[in-house]
Structures are given as structure tokens and as C-alpha cells.
Amino acid sequence: GAVVSQHPSWVICKSGTSVKIECRSLDFQATTMFWYRQFPKQSLMLMATSNEGSKATYEQGVEKDKFLINHASLTLSTLTVTSAHPEDSSFYICSASSGGVSNEQFFGPGTRLTVL
Amino acid sequence: QKEVEQNSGPLSVPEGAIASLNCTYSDRGSQSFFWYRQYSGKSPELIMFIYSNGDKEDGRFTAQLNKASQYVSLLIRDSQPSDSATYLCAPLGQNFVFGPGTRLSVLP
């Protein structure tokens, strides 16, 4: 199957700093990338959907000025958590889709963010 | 009504038994249906997808779809302890929507 990578896999930062997470599709071109957040023992929560070259579409309740998403190429999307606070500590997962008939999403391994 | 509903579980089955996971959805426009498996602390991985009414089999897994009833299920035959995970149902209509997941525990 298609491979999606994320970097870093684990990050610890101080409150007030910004953290950038990269999501790459390694062997296919991703027309659409998705960013999810998952708190312990809870389900996936879609944060935003991004298409290459256009602005991301954010889900209701997600602050677009706090969670900056850039999808500059068909293989790379970044999520920047600006001025991170302890409540932003979570598991952030990206997924990528190439479209096509089945249109399945392939997930990255996730990034665990801890804000002190 | 929630867009996608699943029994949160945990669903416990003995090793070797059939595990049956169910999902109902509200968007009648949904065309494709995906089942993902998520181990604790890991990201989801695709198990299988189905887009036609009826059954689709892949190894020990069988997906069943009934669009009229807006119902999709996943059967796992000969369940193994390694199947213990959370199973997420995801219909694809206008948007991709994940269900809350059902936690499956296969007891040795």
C-alpha cells in the first residue's frame, strides 16, 4: 500500500512556542491531505482538509490562526501549532488521498505532541 | 442523529470465534465504505473497503454492505489476540467521516 510519513514522531515543547509537523506521501501524489487530532481513549477528530495549492478547509471549532496548514506540493503538507499550550498536547495524525476510484486515505504514523 | 454510529464496546470474543462489528451511517449519498484498524497509540491502518451492496471477502475479513438500510459490518473469522484493536468505520459521501470506533478484545 501507499506510504505516508510524519516527522517528528514525538515532540516536547515549552508553552508558547510553535511546533511544525510534516506529512509526506512517499510513493504517490496526494491531491488531498487531512489532519486529525486524537486525545487518549477518544476517537479521531478531523481538524482540516487541504488540497495542494489551495487554502485548507477547517472544521468547525478549529482555530485556523492557531493551526496553520500548508500544502505546497503533492507530496508534502505541514501543520504548525502556533503558541502551543498544554491543552494542545495530543496525538496528531495526517492522512493522504490520491483520489481515484476507491479514494481511500492512507495514514501517517502520527506525531505525539507534549506541551509543558 | 450522529453521522456514523458504532457500538463503542468493548466487544469481547474468545480466540477462534467470529467477531461481528457493526456501523450505521446517516448520509445516503455515501458511496464507499472503509474499515480501519487502530492499535492503541498507533495511527489507523486500512483493513478493507466496499462500495457495492453485498459481501466482500479478504482473507479472514468480510465486509457486508446494505445501502438501503444504511448499514455496513465487518466480520472477522477465526479471531486472534492480535486482532484486539479499535475498528473504525468510515463512509465516504461528500466528506470522509469516521465513526467513534468499536474496541475489540480477543481473549486467548
mmCIF file with all atom_site columns, C-alpha atoms in Angstrom:
data_model
loop_
_atom_site.group_PDB
_atom_site.id
_atom_site.type_symbol
_atom_site.label_atom_id
_atom_site.label_alt_id
_atom_site.label_comp_id
_atom_site.label_asym_id
_atom_site.label_entity_id
_atom_site.label_seq_id
_atom_site.pdbx_PDB_ins_code
_atom_site.Cartn_x
_atom_site.Cartn_y
_atom_site.Cartn_z
_atom_site.occupancy
_atom_site.B_iso_or_equiv
_atom_site.pdbx_formal_charge
_atom_site.auth_seq_id
_atom_site.auth_comp_id
_atom_site.auth_asym_id
_atom_site.auth_atom_id
_atom_site.pdbx_PDB_model_num
ATOM 1   C CA . GLY A 1 1   ? 0.000   0.000   0.000  1.00 0.00 ? 1   GLY A CA 1
ATOM 2   C CA . ALA A 1 2   ? 0.879   3.660   -0.170 1.00 0.00 ? 2   ALA A CA 1
ATOM 3   C CA . VAL A 1 3   ? 3.254   5.054   2.439  1.00 0.00 ? 3   VAL A CA 1
ATOM 4   C CA . VAL A 1 4   ? 2.798   8.251   4.383  1.00 0.00 ? 4   VAL A CA 1
ATOM 5   C CA . SER A 1 5   ? 5.448   9.520   6.759  1.00 0.00 ? 5   SER A CA 1
ATOM 6   C CA . GLN A 1 6   ? 5.308   12.090  9.525  1.00 0.00 ? 6   GLN A CA 1
ATOM 7   C CA . HIS A 1 7   ? 8.071   13.991  11.207 1.00 0.00 ? 7   HIS A CA 1
ATOM 8   C CA . PRO A 1 8   ? 8.740   14.263  14.047 1.00 0.00 ? 8   PRO A CA 1
ATOM 9   C CA . SER A 1 9   ? 7.151   11.220  15.624 1.00 0.00 ? 9   SER A CA 1
ATOM 10  C CA . TRP A 1 10  ? 7.371   12.715  19.100 1.00 0.00 ? 10  TRP A CA 1
ATOM 11  C CA . VAL A 1 11  ? 7.959   16.278  20.231 1.00 0.00 ? 11  VAL A CA 1
ATOM 12  C CA . ILE A 1 12  ? 8.051   18.005  23.585 1.00 0.00 ? 12  ILE A CA 1
ATOM 13  C CA . CYS A 1 13  ? 7.978   21.780  23.688 1.00 0.00 ? 13  CYS A CA 1
ATOM 14  C CA . LYS A 1 14  ? 7.526   24.638  26.105 1.00 0.00 ? 14  LYS A CA 1
ATOM 15  C CA . SER A 1 15  ? 4.275   26.524  26.359 1.00 0.00 ? 15  SER A CA 1
ATOM 16  C CA . GLY A 1 16  ? 4.161   29.479  23.983 1.00 0.00 ? 16  GLY A CA 1
ATOM 17  C CA . THR A 1 17  ? 6.442   28.025  21.340 1.00 0.00 ? 17  THR A CA 1
ATOM 18  C CA . SER A 1 18  ? 5.435   26.867  17.863 1.00 0.00 ? 18  SER A CA 1
ATOM 19  C CA . VAL A 1 19  ? 5.799   23.360  16.523 1.00 0.00 ? 19  VAL A CA 1
ATOM 20  C CA . LYS A 1 20  ? 5.800   22.264  12.884 1.00 0.00 ? 20  LYS A CA 1
ATOM 21  C CA . ILE A 1 21  ? 4.765   18.761  11.867 1.00 0.00 ? 21  ILE A CA 1
ATOM 22  C CA . GLU A 1 22  ? 5.473   17.437  8.380  1.00 0.00 ? 22  GLU A CA 1
ATOM 23  C CA . CYS A 1 23  ? 3.422   14.907  6.479  1.00 0.00 ? 23  CYS A CA 1
ATOM 24  C CA . ARG A 1 24  ? 4.797   13.328  3.309  1.00 0.00 ? 24  ARG A CA 1
ATOM 25  C CA . SER A 1 25  ? 3.361   10.887  0.829  1.00 0.00 ? 25  SER A CA 1
ATOM 26  C CA . LEU A 1 26  ? 6.388   8.841   -0.200 1.00 0.00 ? 26  LEU A CA 1
ATOM 27  C CA . ASP A 1 27  ? 5.267   6.869   -3.219 1.00 0.00 ? 27  ASP A CA 1
ATOM 28  C CA . PHE A 1 28  ? 2.208   8.628   -4.559 1.00 0.00 ? 28  PHE A CA 1
ATOM 29  C CA . GLN A 1 29  ? 0.905   12.105  -5.208 1.00 0.00 ? 29  GLN A CA 1
ATOM 30  C CA . ALA A 1 30  ? -1.624  13.191  -2.638 1.00 0.00 ? 30  ALA A CA 1
ATOM 31  C CA . THR A 1 31  ? -4.229  15.523  -4.051 1.00 0.00 ? 31  THR A CA 1
ATOM 32  C CA . THR A 1 32  ? -5.796  15.834  -0.624 1.00 0.00 ? 32  THR A CA 1
ATOM 33  C CA . MET A 1 33  ? -4.298  15.634  2.837  1.00 0.00 ? 33  MET A CA 1
ATOM 34  C CA . PHE A 1 34  ? -6.155  15.519  6.111  1.00 0.00 ? 34  PHE A CA 1
ATOM 35  C CA . TRP A 1 35  ? -5.079  16.447  9.618  1.00 0.00 ? 35  TRP A CA 1
ATOM 36  C CA . TYR A 1 36  ? -6.590  14.739  12.641 1.00 0.00 ? 36  TYR A CA 1
ATOM 37  C CA . ARG A 1 37  ? -6.160  15.059  16.367 1.00 0.00 ? 37  ARG A CA 1
ATOM 38  C CA . GLN A 1 38  ? -6.799  12.282  18.825 1.00 0.00 ? 38  GLN A CA 1
ATOM 39  C CA . PHE A 1 39  ? -6.887  12.601  22.600 1.00 0.00 ? 39  PHE A CA 1
ATOM 40  C CA . PRO A 1 40  ? -6.314  9.487   24.750 1.00 0.00 ? 40  PRO A CA 1
ATOM 41  C CA . LYS A 1 41  ? -9.137  6.961   24.526 1.00 0.00 ? 41  LYS A CA 1
ATOM 42  C CA . GLN A 1 42  ? -11.105 9.213   22.180 1.00 0.00 ? 42  GLN A CA 1
ATOM 43  C CA . SER A 1 43  ? -11.928 8.919   18.512 1.00 0.00 ? 43  SER A CA 1
ATOM 44  C CA . LEU A 1 44  ? -10.248 10.676  15.626 1.00 0.00 ? 44  LEU A CA 1
ATOM 45  C CA . MET A 1 45  ? -11.227 14.288  15.200 1.00 0.00 ? 45  MET A CA 1
ATOM 46  C CA . LEU A 1 46  ? -10.789 15.834  11.782 1.00 0.00 ? 46  LEU A CA 1
ATOM 47  C CA . MET A 1 47  ? -9.160  19.241  12.069 1.00 0.00 ? 47  MET A CA 1
ATOM 48  C CA . ALA A 1 48  ? -8.803  20.287  8.446  1.00 0.00 ? 48  ALA A CA 1
ATOM 49  C CA . THR A 1 49  ? -8.699  19.161  4.860  1.00 0.00 ? 49  THR A CA 1
ATOM 50  C CA . SER A 1 50  ? -6.158  20.575  2.446  1.00 0.00 ? 50  SER A CA 1
ATOM 51  C CA . ASN A 1 51  ? -5.796  20.362  -1.290 1.00 0.00 ? 51  ASN A CA 1
ATOM 52  C CA . GLU A 1 52  ? -2.486  21.071  -2.944 1.00 0.00 ? 52  GLU A CA 1
ATOM 53  C CA . GLY A 1 53  ? -2.073  24.718  -3.805 1.00 0.00 ? 53  GLY A CA 1
ATOM 54  C CA . SER A 1 54  ? -5.198  25.967  -2.075 1.00 0.00 ? 54  SER A CA 1
ATOM 55  C CA . LYS A 1 55  ? -6.195  27.072  1.407  1.00 0.00 ? 55  LYS A CA 1
ATOM 56  C CA . ALA A 1 56  ? -7.141  24.435  3.912  1.00 0.00 ? 56  ALA A CA 1
ATOM 57  C CA . THR A 1 57  ? -10.739 23.903  4.948  1.00 0.00 ? 57  THR A CA 1
ATOM 58  C CA . TYR A 1 58  ? -11.017 23.841  8.714  1.00 0.00 ? 58  TYR A CA 1
ATOM 59  C CA . GLU A 1 59  ? -13.642 22.000  10.715 1.00 0.00 ? 59  GLU A CA 1
ATOM 60  C CA . GLN A 1 60  ? -15.916 23.941  12.985 1.00 0.00 ? 60  GLN A CA 1
ATOM 61  C CA . GLY A 1 61  ? -14.239 24.862  16.231 1.00 0.00 ? 61  GLY A CA 1
ATOM 62  C CA . VAL A 1 62  ? -10.683 24.545  14.922 1.00 0.00 ? 62  VAL A CA 1
ATOM 63  C CA . GLU A 1 63  ? -8.767  27.831  15.030 1.00 0.00 ? 63  GLU A CA 1
ATOM 64  C CA . LYS A 1 64  ? -7.119  28.366  11.678 1.00 0.00 ? 64  LYS A CA 1
ATOM 65  C CA . ASP A 1 65  ? -4.804  31.043  13.065 1.00 0.00 ? 65  ASP A CA 1
ATOM 66  C CA . LYS A 1 66  ? -3.535  28.622  15.663 1.00 0.00 ? 66  LYS A CA 1
ATOM 67  C CA . PHE A 1 67  ? -3.219  25.552  13.466 1.00 0.00 ? 67  PHE A CA 1
ATOM 68  C CA . LEU A 1 68  ? -1.544  26.700  10.267 1.00 0.00 ? 68  LEU A CA 1
ATOM 69  C CA . ILE A 1 69  ? -1.679  24.252  7.403  1.00 0.00 ? 69  ILE A CA 1
ATOM 70  C CA . ASN A 1 70  ? 0.386   24.480  4.272  1.00 0.00 ? 70  ASN A CA 1
ATOM 71  C CA . HIS A 1 71  ? 0.030   22.036  1.358  1.00 0.00 ? 71  HIS A CA 1
ATOM 72  C CA . ALA A 1 72  ? 2.650   23.373  -1.002 1.00 0.00 ? 72  ALA A CA 1
ATOM 73  C CA . SER A 1 73  ? 3.201   20.270  -3.088 1.00 0.00 ? 73  SER A CA 1
ATOM 74  C CA . LEU A 1 74  ? 1.527   16.996  -3.972 1.00 0.00 ? 74  LEU A CA 1
ATOM 75  C CA . THR A 1 75  ? 3.739   15.138  -1.529 1.00 0.00 ? 75  THR A CA 1
ATOM 76  C CA . LEU A 1 76  ? 4.069   17.483  1.450  1.00 0.00 ? 76  LEU A CA 1
ATOM 77  C CA . SER A 1 77  ? 1.738   19.131  3.914  1.00 0.00 ? 77  SER A CA 1
ATOM 78  C CA . THR A 1 78  ? 2.724   20.826  7.146  1.00 0.00 ? 78  THR A CA 1
ATOM 79  C CA . LEU A 1 79  ? 0.800   21.619  10.301 1.00 0.00 ? 79  LEU A CA 1
ATOM 80  C CA . THR A 1 80  ? 2.180   24.332  12.559 1.00 0.00 ? 80  THR A CA 1
ATOM 81  C CA . VAL A 1 81  ? 0.793   24.598  16.055 1.00 0.00 ? 81  VAL A CA 1
ATOM 82  C CA . THR A 1 82  ? 1.415   28.214  16.994 1.00 0.00 ? 82  THR A CA 1
ATOM 83  C CA . SER A 1 83  ? 1.827   29.391  20.585 1.00 0.00 ? 83  SER A CA 1
ATOM 84  C CA . ALA A 1 84  ? 1.247   25.892  21.861 1.00 0.00 ? 84  ALA A CA 1
ATOM 85  C CA . HIS A 1 85  ? -0.321  25.340  25.275 1.00 0.00 ? 85  HIS A CA 1
ATOM 86  C CA . PRO A 1 86  ? -0.633  22.221  27.429 1.00 0.00 ? 86  PRO A CA 1
ATOM 87  C CA . GLU A 1 87  ? -4.196  21.644  26.203 1.00 0.00 ? 87  GLU A CA 1
ATOM 88  C CA . ASP A 1 88  ? -2.780  21.228  22.683 1.00 0.00 ? 88  ASP A CA 1
ATOM 89  C CA . SER A 1 89  ? -0.946  18.112  23.831 1.00 0.00 ? 89  SER A CA 1
ATOM 90  C CA . SER A 1 90  ? -2.358  15.333  21.701 1.00 0.00 ? 90  SER A CA 1
ATOM 91  C CA . PHE A 1 91  ? -1.671  12.757  19.006 1.00 0.00 ? 91  PHE A CA 1
ATOM 92  C CA . TYR A 1 92  ? -1.689  14.473  15.609 1.00 0.00 ? 92  TYR A CA 1
ATOM 93  C CA . ILE A 1 93  ? -2.206  12.227  12.607 1.00 0.00 ? 93  ILE A CA 1
ATOM 94  C CA . CYS A 1 94  ? -2.160  13.113  8.935  1.00 0.00 ? 94  CYS A CA 1
ATOM 95  C CA . SER A 1 95  ? -3.593  11.119  6.099  1.00 0.00 ? 95  SER A CA 1
ATOM 96  C CA . ALA A 1 96  ? -3.314  11.428  2.355  1.00 0.00 ? 96  ALA A CA 1
ATOM 97  C CA . SER A 1 97  ? -5.526  10.507  -0.531 1.00 0.00 ? 97  SER A CA 1
ATOM 98  C CA . SER A 1 98  ? -4.712  10.328  -4.207 1.00 0.00 ? 98  SER A CA 1
ATOM 99  C CA . GLY A 1 99  ? -8.366  10.349  -5.208 1.00 0.00 ? 99  GLY A CA 1
ATOM 100 C CA . GLY A 1 100 ? -9.202  7.768   -7.838 1.00 0.00 ? 100 GLY A CA 1
ATOM 101 C CA . VAL A 1 101 ? -11.907 5.129   -7.738 1.00 0.00 ? 101 VAL A CA 1
ATOM 102 C CA . SER A 1 102 ? -11.546 3.951   -4.176 1.00 0.00 ? 102 SER A CA 1
ATOM 103 C CA . ASN A 1 103 ? -10.361 7.233   -2.690 1.00 0.00 ? 103 ASN A CA 1
ATOM 104 C CA . GLU A 1 104 ? -9.059  5.615   0.486  1.00 0.00 ? 104 GLU A CA 1
ATOM 105 C CA . GLN A 1 105 ? -6.978  7.566   2.964  1.00 0.00 ? 105 GLN A CA 1
ATOM 106 C CA . PHE A 1 106 ? -3.539  6.367   3.967  1.00 0.00 ? 106 PHE A CA 1
ATOM 107 C CA . PHE A 1 107 ? -2.462  7.402   7.417  1.00 0.00 ? 107 PHE A CA 1
ATOM 108 C CA . GLY A 1 108 ? 0.887   8.576   8.653  1.00 0.00 ? 108 GLY A CA 1
ATOM 109 C CA . PRO A 1 109 ? 2.252   7.073   11.885 1.00 0.00 ? 109 PRO A CA 1
ATOM 110 C CA . GLY A 1 110 ? 1.261   10.121  13.913 1.00 0.00 ? 110 GLY A CA 1
ATOM 111 C CA . THR A 1 111 ? 3.078   12.730  15.965 1.00 0.00 ? 111 THR A CA 1
ATOM 112 C CA . ARG A 1 112 ? 2.741   12.804  19.698 1.00 0.00 ? 112 ARG A CA 1
ATOM 113 C CA . LEU A 1 113 ? 2.946   16.402  20.954 1.00 0.00 ? 113 LEU A CA 1
ATOM 114 C CA . THR A 1 114 ? 3.519   17.194  24.612 1.00 0.00 ? 114 THR A CA 1
ATOM 115 C CA . VAL A 1 115 ? 3.433   20.837  25.645 1.00 0.00 ? 115 VAL A CA 1
ATOM 116 C CA . LEU A 1 116 ? 4.946   21.564  29.036 1.00 0.00 ? 116 LEU A CA 1
ATOM 117 C CA . GLN B 2 1   ? -28.601 11.511  14.744 1.00 0.00 ? 1   GLN B CA 1
ATOM 118 C CA . LYS B 2 2   ? -24.835 11.166  14.543 1.00 0.00 ? 2   LYS B CA 1
ATOM 119 C CA . GLU B 2 3   ? -23.366 10.784  11.082 1.00 0.00 ? 3   GLU B CA 1
ATOM 120 C CA . VAL B 2 4   ? -21.736 7.455   11.884 1.00 0.00 ? 4   VAL B CA 1
ATOM 121 C CA . GLU B 2 5   ? -22.634 5.239   14.795 1.00 0.00 ? 5   GLU B CA 1
ATOM 122 C CA . GLN B 2 6   ? -20.754 2.286   16.159 1.00 0.00 ? 6   GLN B CA 1
ATOM 123 C CA . ASN B 2 7   ? -21.026 0.360   19.397 1.00 0.00 ? 7   ASN B CA 1
ATOM 124 C CA . SER B 2 8   ? -18.059 1.588   21.421 1.00 0.00 ? 8   SER B CA 1
ATOM 125 C CA . GLY B 2 9   ? -17.614 -1.803  23.073 1.00 0.00 ? 9   GLY B CA 1
ATOM 126 C CA . PRO B 2 10  ? -15.544 -3.336  24.332 1.00 0.00 ? 10  PRO B CA 1
ATOM 127 C CA . LEU B 2 11  ? -16.619 -6.336  22.333 1.00 0.00 ? 11  LEU B CA 1
ATOM 128 C CA . SER B 2 12  ? -15.003 -9.440  23.780 1.00 0.00 ? 12  SER B CA 1
ATOM 129 C CA . VAL B 2 13  ? -14.802 -12.696 21.844 1.00 0.00 ? 13  VAL B CA 1
ATOM 130 C CA . PRO B 2 14  ? -12.822 -15.873 22.516 1.00 0.00 ? 14  PRO B CA 1
ATOM 131 C CA . GLU B 2 15  ? -9.936  -16.769 20.261 1.00 0.00 ? 15  GLU B CA 1
ATOM 132 C CA . GLY B 2 16  ? -11.129 -18.608 17.157 1.00 0.00 ? 16  GLY B CA 1
ATOM 133 C CA . ALA B 2 17  ? -14.630 -17.132 17.267 1.00 0.00 ? 17  ALA B CA 1
ATOM 134 C CA . ILE B 2 18  ? -16.242 -14.771 14.755 1.00 0.00 ? 18  ILE B CA 1
ATOM 135 C CA . ALA B 2 19  ? -16.207 -11.098 15.714 1.00 0.00 ? 19  ALA B CA 1
ATOM 136 C CA . SER B 2 20  ? -19.011 -9.003  14.250 1.00 0.00 ? 20  SER B CA 1
ATOM 137 C CA . LEU B 2 21  ? -18.589 -5.230  14.108 1.00 0.00 ? 21  LEU B CA 1
ATOM 138 C CA . ASN B 2 22  ? -21.461 -3.022  13.041 1.00 0.00 ? 22  ASN B CA 1
ATOM 139 C CA . CYS B 2 23  ? -21.812 0.504   11.722 1.00 0.00 ? 23  CYS B CA 1
ATOM 140 C CA . THR B 2 24  ? -24.753 2.667   10.697 1.00 0.00 ? 24  THR B CA 1
ATOM 141 C CA . TYR B 2 25  ? -24.496 5.938   8.826  1.00 0.00 ? 25  TYR B CA 1
ATOM 142 C CA . SER B 2 26  ? -26.849 8.788   8.039  1.00 0.00 ? 26  SER B CA 1
ATOM 143 C CA . ASP B 2 27  ? -25.556 10.140  4.717  1.00 0.00 ? 27  ASP B CA 1
ATOM 144 C CA . ARG B 2 28  ? -27.490 8.350   1.980  1.00 0.00 ? 28  ARG B CA 1
ATOM 145 C CA . GLY B 2 29  ? -25.051 9.799   -0.527 1.00 0.00 ? 29  GLY B CA 1
ATOM 146 C CA . SER B 2 30  ? -22.185 7.728   0.851  1.00 0.00 ? 30  SER B CA 1
ATOM 147 C CA . GLN B 2 31  ? -20.670 5.673   -1.942 1.00 0.00 ? 31  GLN B CA 1
ATOM 148 C CA . SER B 2 32  ? -17.683 3.912   -0.433 1.00 0.00 ? 32  SER B CA 1
ATOM 149 C CA . PHE B 2 33  ? -17.173 2.423   2.998  1.00 0.00 ? 33  PHE B CA 1
ATOM 150 C CA . PHE B 2 34  ? -13.881 1.826   4.694  1.00 0.00 ? 34  PHE B CA 1
ATOM 151 C CA . TRP B 2 35  ? -12.850 -0.181  7.709  1.00 0.00 ? 35  TRP B CA 1
ATOM 152 C CA . TYR B 2 36  ? -9.715  0.857   9.559  1.00 0.00 ? 36  TYR B CA 1
ATOM 153 C CA . ARG B 2 37  ? -7.990  -0.854  12.467 1.00 0.00 ? 37  ARG B CA 1
ATOM 154 C CA . GLN B 2 38  ? -6.207  1.200   15.116 1.00 0.00 ? 38  GLN B CA 1
ATOM 155 C CA . TYR B 2 39  ? -3.959  -0.290  17.749 1.00 0.00 ? 39  TYR B CA 1
ATOM 156 C CA . SER B 2 40  ? -3.526  1.671   20.944 1.00 0.00 ? 40  SER B CA 1
ATOM 157 C CA . GLY B 2 41  ? -1.077  4.516   20.449 1.00 0.00 ? 41  GLY B CA 1
ATOM 158 C CA . LYS B 2 42  ? -0.825  3.932   16.719 1.00 0.00 ? 42  LYS B CA 1
ATOM 159 C CA . SER B 2 43  ? -2.461  5.521   13.696 1.00 0.00 ? 43  SER B CA 1
ATOM 160 C CA . PRO B 2 44  ? -5.255  3.779   11.768 1.00 0.00 ? 44  PRO B CA 1
ATOM 161 C CA . GLU B 2 45  ? -4.494  1.274   9.038  1.00 0.00 ? 45  GLU B CA 1
ATOM 162 C CA . LEU B 2 46  ? -6.852  0.327   6.229  1.00 0.00 ? 46  LEU B CA 1
ATOM 163 C CA . ILE B 2 47  ? -8.374  -3.142  6.520  1.00 0.00 ? 47  ILE B CA 1
ATOM 164 C CA . MET B 2 48  ? -10.679 -3.108  3.534  1.00 0.00 ? 48  MET B CA 1
ATOM 165 C CA . PHE B 2 49  ? -13.250 -1.094  1.659  1.00 0.00 ? 49  PHE B CA 1
ATOM 166 C CA . ILE B 2 50  ? -16.520 -1.889  -0.047 1.00 0.00 ? 50  ILE B CA 1
ATOM 167 C CA . TYR B 2 51  ? -18.735 0.072   -2.401 1.00 0.00 ? 51  TYR B CA 1
ATOM 168 C CA . SER B 2 52  ? -21.255 -2.456  -3.713 1.00 0.00 ? 52  SER B CA 1
ATOM 169 C CA . ASN B 2 53  ? -24.157 -3.957  -1.828 1.00 0.00 ? 53  ASN B CA 1
ATOM 170 C CA . GLY B 2 54  ? -23.460 -7.453  -0.576 1.00 0.00 ? 54  GLY B CA 1
ATOM 171 C CA . ASP B 2 55  ? -20.358 -9.108  0.802  1.00 0.00 ? 55  ASP B CA 1
ATOM 172 C CA . LYS B 2 56  ? -16.689 -8.614  0.107  1.00 0.00 ? 56  LYS B CA 1
ATOM 173 C CA . GLU B 2 57  ? -14.195 -11.114 1.467  1.00 0.00 ? 57  GLU B CA 1
ATOM 174 C CA . ASP B 2 58  ? -10.485 -10.676 2.038  1.00 0.00 ? 58  ASP B CA 1
ATOM 175 C CA . GLY B 2 59  ? -8.808  -13.431 4.000  1.00 0.00 ? 59  GLY B CA 1
ATOM 176 C CA . ARG B 2 60  ? -10.385 -13.659 7.439  1.00 0.00 ? 60  ARG B CA 1
ATOM 177 C CA . PHE B 2 61  ? -12.261 -10.403 6.923  1.00 0.00 ? 61  PHE B CA 1
ATOM 178 C CA . THR B 2 62  ? -15.680 -9.985  5.323  1.00 0.00 ? 62  THR B CA 1
ATOM 179 C CA . ALA B 2 63  ? -17.347 -6.620  4.832  1.00 0.00 ? 63  ALA B CA 1
ATOM 180 C CA . GLN B 2 64  ? -21.103 -6.524  4.350  1.00 0.00 ? 64  GLN B CA 1
ATOM 181 C CA . LEU B 2 65  ? -22.941 -3.530  2.937  1.00 0.00 ? 65  LEU B CA 1
ATOM 182 C CA . ASN B 2 66  ? -26.644 -2.745  2.818  1.00 0.00 ? 66  ASN B CA 1
ATOM 183 C CA . LYS B 2 67  ? -27.171 0.736   1.400  1.00 0.00 ? 67  LYS B CA 1
ATOM 184 C CA . ALA B 2 68  ? -30.940 0.596   1.744  1.00 0.00 ? 68  ALA B CA 1
ATOM 185 C CA . SER B 2 69  ? -30.582 0.048   5.491  1.00 0.00 ? 69  SER B CA 1
ATOM 186 C CA . GLN B 2 70  ? -27.529 2.328   5.695  1.00 0.00 ? 70  GLN B CA 1
ATOM 187 C CA . TYR B 2 71  ? -25.613 -0.392  7.429  1.00 0.00 ? 71  TYR B CA 1
ATOM 188 C CA . VAL B 2 72  ? -22.133 -1.796  6.972  1.00 0.00 ? 72  VAL B CA 1
ATOM 189 C CA . SER B 2 73  ? -20.481 -4.513  9.002  1.00 0.00 ? 73  SER B CA 1
ATOM 190 C CA . LEU B 2 74  ? -17.136 -6.245  9.354  1.00 0.00 ? 74  LEU B CA 1
ATOM 191 C CA . LEU B 2 75  ? -16.827 -9.906  10.255 1.00 0.00 ? 75  LEU B CA 1
ATOM 192 C CA . ILE B 2 76  ? -13.543 -11.317 11.477 1.00 0.00 ? 76  ILE B CA 1
ATOM 193 C CA . ARG B 2 77  ? -13.345 -15.095 11.308 1.00 0.00 ? 77  ARG B CA 1
ATOM 194 C CA . ASP B 2 78  ? -11.012 -17.169 13.457 1.00 0.00 ? 78  ASP B CA 1
ATOM 195 C CA . SER B 2 79  ? -10.317 -14.153 15.667 1.00 0.00 ? 79  SER B CA 1
ATOM 196 C CA . GLN B 2 80  ? -6.798  -13.888 17.044 1.00 0.00 ? 80  GLN B CA 1
ATOM 197 C CA . PRO B 2 81  ? -5.500  -11.955 20.055 1.00 0.00 ? 81  PRO B CA 1
ATOM 198 C CA . SER B 2 82  ? -3.588  -9.798  17.553 1.00 0.00 ? 82  SER B CA 1
ATOM 199 C CA . ASP B 2 83  ? -6.946  -8.620  16.209 1.00 0.00 ? 83  ASP B CA 1
ATOM 200 C CA . SER B 2 84  ? -7.552  -6.816  19.504 1.00 0.00 ? 84  SER B CA 1
ATOM 201 C CA . ALA B 2 85  ? -7.806  -3.160  18.491 1.00 0.00 ? 85  ALA B CA 1
ATOM 202 C CA . THR B 2 86  ? -10.296 -0.398  17.788 1.00 0.00 ? 86  THR B CA 1
ATOM 203 C CA . TYR B 2 87  ? -12.098 -0.721  14.475 1.00 0.00 ? 87  TYR B CA 1
ATOM 204 C CA . LEU B 2 88  ? -13.203 2.448   12.752 1.00 0.00 ? 88  LEU B CA 1
ATOM 205 C CA . CYS B 2 89  ? -15.954 2.605   10.172 1.00 0.00 ? 89  CYS B CA 1
ATOM 206 C CA . ALA B 2 90  ? -15.627 5.419   7.620  1.00 0.00 ? 90  ALA B CA 1
ATOM 207 C CA . PRO B 2 91  ? -18.279 6.094   5.000  1.00 0.00 ? 91  PRO B CA 1
ATOM 208 C CA . LEU B 2 92  ? -17.253 8.380   2.164  1.00 0.00 ? 92  LEU B CA 1
ATOM 209 C CA . GLY B 2 93  ? -20.010 10.631  0.926  1.00 0.00 ? 93  GLY B CA 1
ATOM 210 C CA . GLN B 2 94  ? -19.445 14.282  0.284  1.00 0.00 ? 94  GLN B CA 1
ATOM 211 C CA . ASN B 2 95  ? -16.900 14.108  3.078  1.00 0.00 ? 95  ASN B CA 1
ATOM 212 C CA . PHE B 2 96  ? -14.931 11.398  4.762  1.00 0.00 ? 96  PHE B CA 1
ATOM 213 C CA . VAL B 2 97  ? -16.435 10.717  8.199  1.00 0.00 ? 97  VAL B CA 1
ATOM 214 C CA . PHE B 2 98  ? -15.022 8.354   10.799 1.00 0.00 ? 98  PHE B CA 1
ATOM 215 C CA . GLY B 2 99  ? -17.160 6.584   13.327 1.00 0.00 ? 99  GLY B CA 1
ATOM 216 C CA . PRO B 2 100 ? -16.161 6.589   17.009 1.00 0.00 ? 100 PRO B CA 1
ATOM 217 C CA . GLY B 2 101 ? -14.811 3.052   16.697 1.00 0.00 ? 101 GLY B CA 1
ATOM 218 C CA . THR B 2 102 ? -15.540 -0.271  18.367 1.00 0.00 ? 102 THR B CA 1
ATOM 219 C CA . ARG B 2 103 ? -12.946 -1.688  20.718 1.00 0.00 ? 103 ARG B CA 1
ATOM 220 C CA . LEU B 2 104 ? -12.475 -5.416  20.111 1.00 0.00 ? 104 LEU B CA 1
ATOM 221 C CA . SER B 2 105 ? -10.806 -7.688  22.615 1.00 0.00 ? 105 SER B CA 1
ATOM 222 C CA . VAL B 2 106 ? -9.979  -11.258 21.574 1.00 0.00 ? 106 VAL B CA 1
ATOM 223 C CA . LEU B 2 107 ? -9.387  -13.419 24.606 1.00 0.00 ? 107 LEU B CA 1
ATOM 224 C CA . PRO B 2 108 ? -6.828  -16.240 24.365 1.00 0.00 ? 108 PRO B CA 1
#
